[in-house]
């Protein structure tokens, strides 16, 4: 057996191999016992979300108090992201060097968890622009730019991002997240780093366009090509079966669909044009503190993910509470080529005691197994070469990367035949997915190597503003189409950028006497007045309770509302299929005994939340 | 698909329990991997082999990373929970969705508690526990494992069906007058008579109590007895239920009873426990029936602590918590009628060795080496002496390593030696003795209580199913727990009964029962994270949970921040590591001048009732229920 091991961030080098070997071995053993892949693995001090598929095993660890559902979502997103930019997993593991792969994983991970609050981690949500201080007309303008681009039949859908935040998007949240990585990466002063196979680079550093190949899952693509609403301007749409569970996501982004956005109320009705495309930040007024607190300072914004990898301290500032979770995050991906890895066989062969003393799956075992493993000559030598190079590779890698960011690599290029999935299993999975719609597509889908469809991501950047479009592959060769899109949007983008740049973030009002978080499950956005940096004790109490109640909601479908109270705080949580809202009334609670008491202030929270949050555009009635 | 196993550090399985499904699954897996014509390996070997990689990986993780697995879950929702106690690793598996991760953890802790009840402090040493759990003699081992499995199944049955095992508090029959009479009877007549009788053979009754099914009718402790903790009492109820399982169906019982002419004295069949328990479990066939119930017990059980009792008058040896360490007691279970049992707990006398042994226990519990030193001056165990010298040299001498991690092996060695001495004094000693209350004395006790309760018997059996009723419109169910004395009150939820409980029967009652069970689990999870008040709106129901403190006069004390415990800590409960005792101790630090009481209330209401009314109900309910818990226990 051979393994490709990437251990990113924070894990001391001597523990990496041990950890990978042990985790992979134990996961294999458990999945054999249960005839099902391991999903979650808890240790006393940390927990790992696990994905096992074919010969691949990914494990993503985080601190124990992050809800299970959140860390699993994060790993799924991460894998989906990798496949989006790199295509089928197996292929990319053959194509790219280990260093390159390690860098990519690190980049995607940083993107998913960089620069947001702990609440963002809990809900794994999109970062959106703070719309409270932006003229609604600008949001409208952004939506119109996107619509204009769609006149070109090769353009499927797009989004506009400003400084790493969504201004307007036509794509479902899961896709928007993926597109944003590239934006964050290109939004750097360093244009030399173009790891994603940048095929063209036009223009000055202040205005440039770029295209890159990306890979979409058939369901995603189908949604873009054939939205459930009839679009007269499109003629090339054939009609594959529709995906009802997904359709509602897209309907939000279509011009033909009346928008029911909560903050459409903030738009001046007299200026209200035909309903816009927008999936705009549902961020209401009070989150003005939001912008100040966790929108990055200019230097931060300008720091590309890539250089952040070089200098971890940028992202993981020890004094920042928000990042404490990022601090605890490790990723290890173990690729197992099944040639040798069969723990049960190992044990049978070594018959008991010997194996016991060796421990399972120690590194030597793996390597010797690998050498023994039958593989064709070329691959075999390749793999051995890789091993002899291992040390120097690690060293050079270490020079490149920050000391905190170790990358270990052992690569074997062996291909064994894919394990056939039984049909019933797939059906079960499909059923399960249907029952619990998630924003992130299951990586099982992503991992179906053959099914990924190549598409092109076109990006037009004007300083902090980026227009990102998903276009058909022919777009690259179709010069006139490119010209058309470029020219039709250039002026508007410049104008929009100037306006957004000149929009003052506004002075943060005094923090309200309450704390709230409102999560929109459909658009995958979060509205909150929890400040990213300066988390006070009340906010901490709020975040702690939110984690617990959110994971309770995720476990129990029928649960509608909850009030949880300890001596110092009481938090109210409520949810519908479309949203989750959490509310804490600040101030010292009046003396109470905790015994049942109708006068208890904790039980007036639902009423207060309804009143208070109305002005944030959150309707709990 | 369930499994629970205990293994030591060298991946040797010390005990396992599986259900039929799990066994079949394992055998299927082996069936596939076996060559044609080859014999299937023994089931125990298969278990060993299957789990060995996990067990070994655990010890590798502990050794090299100082961390350990606590659980795995798979995509088809199988759950594995792991917990390490001293040198023993416990693994519990569920693959049928019946149990949550928390349930499995609790099961592990209960298993640990049961071994403590059976072996006392011997459980502290992996090597000694191995000796106890895996006796050389296969026959003996099978017998012991069968007993443990049966206890585990009894616990699971109670946990699933009995509210007092759901919240882990003892349920009392609410009948103050009768209760008081019985306590008086136990004190003045029964215990006094036995303890003053010449035939008690050195035994002294410390505690006596009467159980109606799992509910407590009366409890008496003699003056010089140390406190019997609720966790022990609950564990003893499991033991009693294992010996005399309650009939699931009350009606049958009463019909059976009423058909027999009420005799003056009812003497139980000589050896009903084994037969009855086997018949009982016949509904859901147990996986492991190694031997038929009539198998003759070997007489050479001196080597193990678990001394199965072929003879009904022989007591069970139980180790009960005391201030110093778990002390051995003899437990006599005397079945008055089916469902009603008298239990006597007696102190085991050790003649001249007792005081010395006590010292050791104090030492080994707290590792107070000063005491050890005093003890060593008069000891005779040279191994312990050597261990002590070794430790002393390492810790205190100049050339030694001082108080570092390197000291661990010496500490461990000493612990083993101390546990060895403990075993020698308490465990082996007790097992060897045939000391017991004379059978005629036991019979006398039995008939005395039978006579006393004759007129009450049927009432009690019904009462145990209808302990308390509710009078609030919209209130569906409640559980009220006094954590300071470990007692609870709740209306019955007898879903399997032919008798109609307050909730009726059938699917609705079953649905409510599930909701109540999940409410308790949820509340405990929040409590573990420091939340003492929780209200939930779930479907058509509204759930409340409150925990609060009062002083003795009923004055409600202010809430404090309850520390949140780590995920791998002991589950919230009393049977397992007594969370509430610790909580009370924690709270009492702030109220040193008064006696602090701790109460919990769980309620389920119809969701349509306005919140204000629900909270008012809860408040009134708490006030009303406060009274019955005042009945003295003595």
JSON list of N, CA and C in Angstrom, two decimals, chain B residues 103-158:
[
{"chain": "B", "resi": 103, "resn": "UNK", "atom": "N", "xyz": [-25.73, 7.25, 25.25]},
{"chain": "B", "resi": 103, "resn": "UNK", "atom": "CA", "xyz": [-26.22, 6.00, 25.84]},
{"chain": "B", "resi": 103, "resn": "UNK", "atom": "C", "xyz": [-25.10, 4.99, 25.96]},
{"chain": "B", "resi": 104, "resn": "UNK", "atom": "N", "xyz": [-24.28, 4.91, 24.91]},
{"chain": "B", "resi": 104, "resn": "UNK", "atom": "CA", "xyz": [-23.20, 3.93, 24.92]},
{"chain": "B", "resi": 104, "resn": "UNK", "atom": "C", "xyz": [-22.17, 4.28, 25.99]},
{"chain": "B", "resi": 105, "resn": "UNK", "atom": "N", "xyz": [-21.91, 5.58, 26.10]},
{"chain": "B", "resi": 105, "resn": "UNK", "atom": "CA", "xyz": [-20.96, 6.01, 27.12]},
{"chain": "B", "resi": 105, "resn": "UNK", "atom": "C", "xyz": [-21.49, 5.64, 28.50]},
{"chain": "B", "resi": 106, "resn": "UNK", "atom": "N", "xyz": [-22.77, 5.87, 28.68]},
{"chain": "B", "resi": 106, "resn": "UNK", "atom": "CA", "xyz": [-23.38, 5.56, 29.96]},
{"chain": "B", "resi": 106, "resn": "UNK", "atom": "C", "xyz": [-23.29, 4.05, 30.24]},
{"chain": "B", "resi": 107, "resn": "UNK", "atom": "N", "xyz": [-23.53, 3.28, 29.22]},
{"chain": "B", "resi": 107, "resn": "UNK", "atom": "CA", "xyz": [-23.47, 1.83, 29.37]},
{"chain": "B", "resi": 107, "resn": "UNK", "atom": "C", "xyz": [-22.08, 1.41, 29.84]},
{"chain": "B", "resi": 108, "resn": "UNK", "atom": "N", "xyz": [-21.08, 2.04, 29.26]},
{"chain": "B", "resi": 108, "resn": "UNK", "atom": "CA", "xyz": [-19.71, 1.73, 29.65]},
{"chain": "B", "resi": 108, "resn": "UNK", "atom": "C", "xyz": [-19.49, 2.07, 31.12]},
{"chain": "B", "resi": 109, "resn": "UNK", "atom": "N", "xyz": [-19.97, 3.24, 31.52]},
{"chain": "B", "resi": 109, "resn": "UNK", "atom": "CA", "xyz": [-19.78, 3.65, 32.91]},
{"chain": "B", "resi": 109, "resn": "UNK", "atom": "C", "xyz": [-20.57, 2.75, 33.86]},
{"chain": "B", "resi": 110, "resn": "UNK", "atom": "N", "xyz": [-21.72, 2.28, 33.41]},
{"chain": "B", "resi": 110, "resn": "UNK", "atom": "CA", "xyz": [-22.50, 1.38, 34.26]},
{"chain": "B", "resi": 110, "resn": "UNK", "atom": "C", "xyz": [-21.78, 0.04, 34.39]},
{"chain": "B", "resi": 111, "resn": "UNK", "atom": "N", "xyz": [-21.24, -0.41, 33.29]},
{"chain": "B", "resi": 111, "resn": "UNK", "atom": "CA", "xyz": [-20.47, -1.67, 33.33]},
{"chain": "B", "resi": 111, "resn": "UNK", "atom": "C", "xyz": [-19.33, -1.55, 34.33]},
{"chain": "B", "resi": 112, "resn": "UNK", "atom": "N", "xyz": [-18.69, -0.39, 34.30]},
{"chain": "B", "resi": 112, "resn": "UNK", "atom": "CA", "xyz": [-17.60, -0.14, 35.23]},
{"chain": "B", "resi": 112, "resn": "UNK", "atom": "C", "xyz": [-18.13, -0.18, 36.67]},
{"chain": "B", "resi": 113, "resn": "UNK", "atom": "N", "xyz": [-19.27, 0.45, 36.88]},
{"chain": "B", "resi": 113, "resn": "UNK", "atom": "CA", "xyz": [-19.87, 0.48, 38.22]},
{"chain": "B", "resi": 113, "resn": "UNK", "atom": "C", "xyz": [-20.19, -0.95, 38.68]},
{"chain": "B", "resi": 114, "resn": "UNK", "atom": "N", "xyz": [-20.71, -1.76, 37.77]},
{"chain": "B", "resi": 114, "resn": "UNK", "atom": "CA", "xyz": [-21.08, -3.13, 38.14]},
{"chain": "B", "resi": 114, "resn": "UNK", "atom": "C", "xyz": [-19.84, -3.94, 38.52]},
{"chain": "B", "resi": 115, "resn": "UNK", "atom": "N", "xyz": [-18.74, -3.72, 37.81]},
{"chain": "B", "resi": 115, "resn": "UNK", "atom": "CA", "xyz": [-17.52, -4.45, 38.19]},
{"chain": "B", "resi": 115, "resn": "UNK", "atom": "C", "xyz": [-17.03, -3.96, 39.55]},
{"chain": "B", "resi": 116, "resn": "UNK", "atom": "N", "xyz": [-17.23, -2.68, 39.82]},
{"chain": "B", "resi": 116, "resn": "UNK", "atom": "CA", "xyz": [-16.81, -2.17, 41.13]},
{"chain": "B", "resi": 116, "resn": "UNK", "atom": "C", "xyz": [-17.65, -2.77, 42.24]},
{"chain": "B", "resi": 117, "resn": "UNK", "atom": "N", "xyz": [-18.94, -2.90, 41.98]},
{"chain": "B", "resi": 117, "resn": "UNK", "atom": "CA", "xyz": [-19.82, -3.51, 42.97]},
{"chain": "B", "resi": 117, "resn": "UNK", "atom": "C", "xyz": [-19.38, -4.97, 43.21]},
{"chain": "B", "resi": 118, "resn": "UNK", "atom": "N", "xyz": [-18.96, -5.64, 42.15]},
{"chain": "B", "resi": 118, "resn": "UNK", "atom": "CA", "xyz": [-18.60, -7.04, 42.31]},
{"chain": "B", "resi": 118, "resn": "UNK", "atom": "C", "xyz": [-17.19, -7.27, 42.83]},
{"chain": "B", "resi": 119, "resn": "UNK", "atom": "N", "xyz": [-16.27, -6.38, 42.45]},
{"chain": "B", "resi": 119, "resn": "UNK", "atom": "CA", "xyz": [-14.86, -6.64, 42.80]},
{"chain": "B", "resi": 119, "resn": "UNK", "atom": "C", "xyz": [-14.21, -5.56, 43.65]},
{"chain": "B", "resi": 120, "resn": "UNK", "atom": "N", "xyz": [-14.93, -4.50, 43.93]},
{"chain": "B", "resi": 120, "resn": "UNK", "atom": "CA", "xyz": [-14.36, -3.45, 44.75]},
{"chain": "B", "resi": 120, "resn": "UNK", "atom": "C", "xyz": [-13.16, -2.81, 44.11]},
{"chain": "B", "resi": 121, "resn": "UNK", "atom": "N", "xyz": [-12.14, -2.55, 44.93]},
{"chain": "B", "resi": 121, "resn": "UNK", "atom": "CA", "xyz": [-11.00, -1.81, 44.42]},
{"chain": "B", "resi": 121, "resn": "UNK", "atom": "C", "xyz": [-10.08, -2.64, 43.54]},
{"chain": "B", "resi": 122, "resn": "UNK", "atom": "N", "xyz": [-10.35, -3.90, 43.45]},
{"chain": "B", "resi": 122, "resn": "UNK", "atom": "CA", "xyz": [-9.54, -4.74, 42.57]},
{"chain": "B", "resi": 122, "resn": "UNK", "atom": "C", "xyz": [-9.58, -4.19, 41.14]},
{"chain": "B", "resi": 123, "resn": "UNK", "atom": "N", "xyz": [-10.69, -3.49, 40.81]},
{"chain": "B", "resi": 123, "resn": "UNK", "atom": "CA", "xyz": [-10.83, -2.95, 39.46]},
{"chain": "B", "resi": 123, "resn": "UNK", "atom": "C", "xyz": [-9.78, -1.88, 39.15]},
{"chain": "B", "resi": 124, "resn": "UNK", "atom": "N", "xyz": [-9.11, -1.39, 40.18]},
{"chain": "B", "resi": 124, "resn": "UNK", "atom": "CA", "xyz": [-8.11, -0.36, 39.95]},
{"chain": "B", "resi": 124, "resn": "UNK", "atom": "C", "xyz": [-6.86, -0.90, 39.27]},
{"chain": "B", "resi": 125, "resn": "UNK", "atom": "N", "xyz": [-6.67, -2.17, 39.39]},
{"chain": "B", "resi": 125, "resn": "UNK", "atom": "CA", "xyz": [-5.47, -2.76, 38.80]},
{"chain": "B", "resi": 125, "resn": "UNK", "atom": "C", "xyz": [-5.85, -3.63, 37.61]},
{"chain": "B", "resi": 126, "resn": "UNK", "atom": "N", "xyz": [-5.26, -3.29, 36.48]},
{"chain": "B", "resi": 126, "resn": "UNK", "atom": "CA", "xyz": [-5.58, -4.04, 35.27]},
{"chain": "B", "resi": 126, "resn": "UNK", "atom": "C", "xyz": [-5.24, -5.51, 35.39]},
{"chain": "B", "resi": 127, "resn": "UNK", "atom": "N", "xyz": [-4.06, -5.76, 35.98]},
{"chain": "B", "resi": 127, "resn": "UNK", "atom": "CA", "xyz": [-3.59, -7.13, 36.09]},
{"chain": "B", "resi": 127, "resn": "UNK", "atom": "C", "xyz": [-4.52, -7.96, 36.98]},
{"chain": "B", "resi": 128, "resn": "UNK", "atom": "N", "xyz": [-4.92, -7.36, 38.10]},
{"chain": "B", "resi": 128, "resn": "UNK", "atom": "CA", "xyz": [-5.78, -8.11, 39.02]},
{"chain": "B", "resi": 128, "resn": "UNK", "atom": "C", "xyz": [-7.18, -8.28, 38.47]},
{"chain": "B", "resi": 129, "resn": "UNK", "atom": "N", "xyz": [-7.64, -7.23, 37.78]},
{"chain": "B", "resi": 129, "resn": "UNK", "atom": "CA", "xyz": [-8.98, -7.33, 37.20]},
{"chain": "B", "resi": 129, "resn": "UNK", "atom": "C", "xyz": [-9.00, -8.43, 36.13]},
{"chain": "B", "resi": 130, "resn": "UNK", "atom": "N", "xyz": [-7.89, -8.52, 35.43]},
{"chain": "B", "resi": 130, "resn": "UNK", "atom": "CA", "xyz": [-7.79, -9.57, 34.42]},
{"chain": "B", "resi": 130, "resn": "UNK", "atom": "C", "xyz": [-7.95, -10.94, 35.06]},
{"chain": "B", "resi": 131, "resn": "UNK", "atom": "N", "xyz": [-7.28, -11.10, 36.20]},
{"chain": "B", "resi": 131, "resn": "UNK", "atom": "CA", "xyz": [-7.38, -12.38, 36.92]},
{"chain": "B", "resi": 131, "resn": "UNK", "atom": "C", "xyz": [-8.82, -12.69, 37.28]},
{"chain": "B", "resi": 132, "resn": "UNK", "atom": "N", "xyz": [-9.53, -11.64, 37.71]},
{"chain": "B", "resi": 132, "resn": "UNK", "atom": "CA", "xyz": [-10.91, -11.86, 38.13]},
{"chain": "B", "resi": 132, "resn": "UNK", "atom": "C", "xyz": [-11.83, -12.14, 36.96]},
{"chain": "B", "resi": 133, "resn": "UNK", "atom": "N", "xyz": [-11.63, -11.37, 35.89]},
{"chain": "B", "resi": 133, "resn": "UNK", "atom": "CA", "xyz": [-12.57, -11.48, 34.78]},
{"chain": "B", "resi": 133, "resn": "UNK", "atom": "C", "xyz": [-12.27, -12.65, 33.84]},
{"chain": "B", "resi": 134, "resn": "UNK", "atom": "N", "xyz": [-11.01, -13.08, 33.85]},
{"chain": "B", "resi": 134, "resn": "UNK", "atom": "CA", "xyz": [-10.66, -14.20, 32.99]},
{"chain": "B", "resi": 134, "resn": "UNK", "atom": "C", "xyz": [-10.06, -15.34, 33.81]},
{"chain": "B", "resi": 135, "resn": "UNK", "atom": "N", "xyz": [-10.85, -15.95, 34.66]},
{"chain": "B", "resi": 135, "resn": "UNK", "atom": "CA", "xyz": [-10.28, -17.06, 35.42]},
{"chain": "B", "resi": 135, "resn": "UNK", "atom": "C", "xyz": [-9.84, -18.18, 34.47]},
{"chain": "B", "resi": 136, "resn": "UNK", "atom": "N", "xyz": [-8.79, -18.86, 34.91]},
{"chain": "B", "resi": 136, "resn": "UNK", "atom": "CA", "xyz": [-8.23, -19.94, 34.08]},
{"chain": "B", "resi": 136, "resn": "UNK", "atom": "C", "xyz": [-9.29, -20.97, 33.70]},
{"chain": "B", "resi": 137, "resn": "UNK", "atom": "N", "xyz": [-10.05, -21.32, 34.70]},
{"chain": "B", "resi": 137, "resn": "UNK", "atom": "CA", "xyz": [-11.07, -22.34, 34.49]},
{"chain": "B", "resi": 137, "resn": "UNK", "atom": "C", "xyz": [-12.18, -21.83, 33.57]},
{"chain": "B", "resi": 138, "resn": "UNK", "atom": "N", "xyz": [-12.35, -22.49, 32.44]},
{"chain": "B", "resi": 138, "resn": "UNK", "atom": "CA", "xyz": [-13.31, -22.02, 31.44]},
{"chain": "B", "resi": 138, "resn": "UNK", "atom": "C", "xyz": [-14.73, -22.02, 31.98]},
{"chain": "B", "resi": 139, "resn": "UNK", "atom": "N", "xyz": [-15.03, -23.07, 32.69]},
{"chain": "B", "resi": 139, "resn": "UNK", "atom": "CA", "xyz": [-16.36, -23.20, 33.28]},
{"chain": "B", "resi": 139, "resn": "UNK", "atom": "C", "xyz": [-16.68, -21.98, 34.14]},
{"chain": "B", "resi": 140, "resn": "UNK", "atom": "N", "xyz": [-15.68, -21.68, 34.95]},
{"chain": "B", "resi": 140, "resn": "UNK", "atom": "CA", "xyz": [-15.83, -20.58, 35.89]},
{"chain": "B", "resi": 140, "resn": "UNK", "atom": "C", "xyz": [-15.99, -19.26, 35.15]},
{"chain": "B", "resi": 141, "resn": "UNK", "atom": "N", "xyz": [-15.20, -19.12, 34.09]},
{"chain": "B", "resi": 141, "resn": "UNK", "atom": "CA", "xyz": [-15.25, -17.89, 33.31]},
{"chain": "B", "resi": 141, "resn": "UNK", "atom": "C", "xyz": [-16.63, -17.75, 32.66]},
{"chain": "B", "resi": 142, "resn": "UNK", "atom": "N", "xyz": [-17.09, -18.84, 32.08]},
{"chain": "B", "resi": 142, "resn": "UNK", "atom": "CA", "xyz": [-18.40, -18.79, 31.44]},
{"chain": "B", "resi": 142, "resn": "UNK", "atom": "C", "xyz": [-19.47, -18.37, 32.42]},
{"chain": "B", "resi": 143, "resn": "UNK", "atom": "N", "xyz": [-19.35, -18.89, 33.63]},
{"chain": "B", "resi": 143, "resn": "UNK", "atom": "CA", "xyz": [-20.35, -18.57, 34.64]},
{"chain": "B", "resi": 143, "resn": "UNK", "atom": "C", "xyz": [-20.30, -17.08, 34.98]},
{"chain": "B", "resi": 144, "resn": "UNK", "atom": "N", "xyz": [-19.08, -16.60, 35.16]},
{"chain": "B", "resi": 144, "resn": "UNK", "atom": "CA", "xyz": [-18.92, -15.19, 35.52]},
{"chain": "B", "resi": 144, "resn": "UNK", "atom": "C", "xyz": [-19.41, -14.29, 34.39]},
{"chain": "B", "resi": 145, "resn": "UNK", "atom": "N", "xyz": [-19.00, -14.62, 33.17]},
{"chain": "B", "resi": 145, "resn": "UNK", "atom": "CA", "xyz": [-19.41, -13.79, 32.03]},
{"chain": "B", "resi": 145, "resn": "UNK", "atom": "C", "xyz": [-20.91, -13.83, 31.85]},
{"chain": "B", "resi": 146, "resn": "UNK", "atom": "N", "xyz": [-21.47, -14.98, 32.13]},
{"chain": "B", "resi": 146, "resn": "UNK", "atom": "CA", "xyz": [-22.92, -15.09, 31.99]},
{"chain": "B", "resi": 146, "resn": "UNK", "atom": "C", "xyz": [-23.62, -14.17, 32.99]},
{"chain": "B", "resi": 147, "resn": "UNK", "atom": "N", "xyz": [-23.06, -14.16, 34.18]},
{"chain": "B", "resi": 147, "resn": "UNK", "atom": "CA", "xyz": [-23.62, -13.30, 35.23]},
{"chain": "B", "resi": 147, "resn": "UNK", "atom": "C", "xyz": [-23.51, -11.83, 34.80]},
{"chain": "B", "resi": 148, "resn": "UNK", "atom": "N", "xyz": [-22.31, -11.45, 34.33]},
{"chain": "B", "resi": 148, "resn": "UNK", "atom": "CA", "xyz": [-22.09, -10.06, 33.92]},
{"chain": "B", "resi": 148, "resn": "UNK", "atom": "C", "xyz": [-23.01, -9.67, 32.75]},
{"chain": "B", "resi": 149, "resn": "UNK", "atom": "N", "xyz": [-23.13, -10.57, 31.81]},
{"chain": "B", "resi": 149, "resn": "UNK", "atom": "CA", "xyz": [-23.99, -10.31, 30.66]},
{"chain": "B", "resi": 149, "resn": "UNK", "atom": "C", "xyz": [-25.43, -10.12, 31.09]},
{"chain": "B", "resi": 150, "resn": "UNK", "atom": "N", "xyz": [-25.82, -10.99, 32.00]},
{"chain": "B", "resi": 150, "resn": "UNK", "atom": "CA", "xyz": [-27.19, -10.92, 32.47]},
{"chain": "B", "resi": 150, "resn": "UNK", "atom": "C", "xyz": [-27.42, -9.59, 33.21]},
{"chain": "B", "resi": 151, "resn": "UNK", "atom": "N", "xyz": [-26.42, -9.15, 33.98]},
{"chain": "B", "resi": 151, "resn": "UNK", "atom": "CA", "xyz": [-26.55, -7.86, 34.67]},
{"chain": "B", "resi": 151, "resn": "UNK", "atom": "C", "xyz": [-26.66, -6.72, 33.67]},
{"chain": "B", "resi": 152, "resn": "UNK", "atom": "N", "xyz": [-25.83, -6.81, 32.64]},
{"chain": "B", "resi": 152, "resn": "UNK", "atom": "CA", "xyz": [-25.82, -5.77, 31.62]},
{"chain": "B", "resi": 152, "resn": "UNK", "atom": "C", "xyz": [-27.16, -5.71, 30.89]},
{"chain": "B", "resi": 153, "resn": "UNK", "atom": "N", "xyz": [-27.71, -6.89, 30.61]},
{"chain": "B", "resi": 153, "resn": "UNK", "atom": "CA", "xyz": [-29.01, -6.93, 29.93]},
{"chain": "B", "resi": 153, "resn": "UNK", "atom": "C", "xyz": [-30.11, -6.42, 30.84]},
{"chain": "B", "resi": 154, "resn": "UNK", "atom": "N", "xyz": [-30.01, -6.79, 32.13]},
{"chain": "B", "resi": 154, "resn": "UNK", "atom": "CA", "xyz": [-30.98, -6.27, 33.08]},
{"chain": "B", "resi": 154, "resn": "UNK", "atom": "C", "xyz": [-30.92, -4.76, 33.13]},
{"chain": "B", "resi": 155, "resn": "UNK", "atom": "N", "xyz": [-29.70, -4.24, 33.19]},
{"chain": "B", "resi": 155, "resn": "UNK", "atom": "CA", "xyz": [-29.56, -2.78, 33.21]},
{"chain": "B", "resi": 155, "resn": "UNK", "atom": "C", "xyz": [-30.19, -2.17, 31.96]},
{"chain": "B", "resi": 156, "resn": "UNK", "atom": "N", "xyz": [-29.90, -2.73, 30.80]},
{"chain": "B", "resi": 156, "resn": "UNK", "atom": "CA", "xyz": [-30.42, -2.16, 29.55]},
{"chain": "B", "resi": 156, "resn": "UNK", "atom": "C", "xyz": [-31.94, -2.18, 29.54]},
{"chain": "B", "resi": 157, "resn": "UNK", "atom": "N", "xyz": [-32.49, -3.27, 30.06]},
{"chain": "B", "resi": 157, "resn": "UNK", "atom": "CA", "xyz": [-33.94, -3.38, 30.12]},
{"chain": "B", "resi": 157, "resn": "UNK", "atom": "C", "xyz": [-34.52, -2.28, 31.01]},
{"chain": "B", "resi": 158, "resn": "UNK", "atom": "N", "xyz": [-33.87, -2.09, 32.18]},
{"chain": "B", "resi": 158, "resn": "UNK", "atom": "CA", "xyz": [-34.37, -1.08, 33.11]},
{"chain": "B", "resi": 158, "resn": "UNK", "atom": "C", "xyz": [-34.20, 0.31, 32.52]}
]
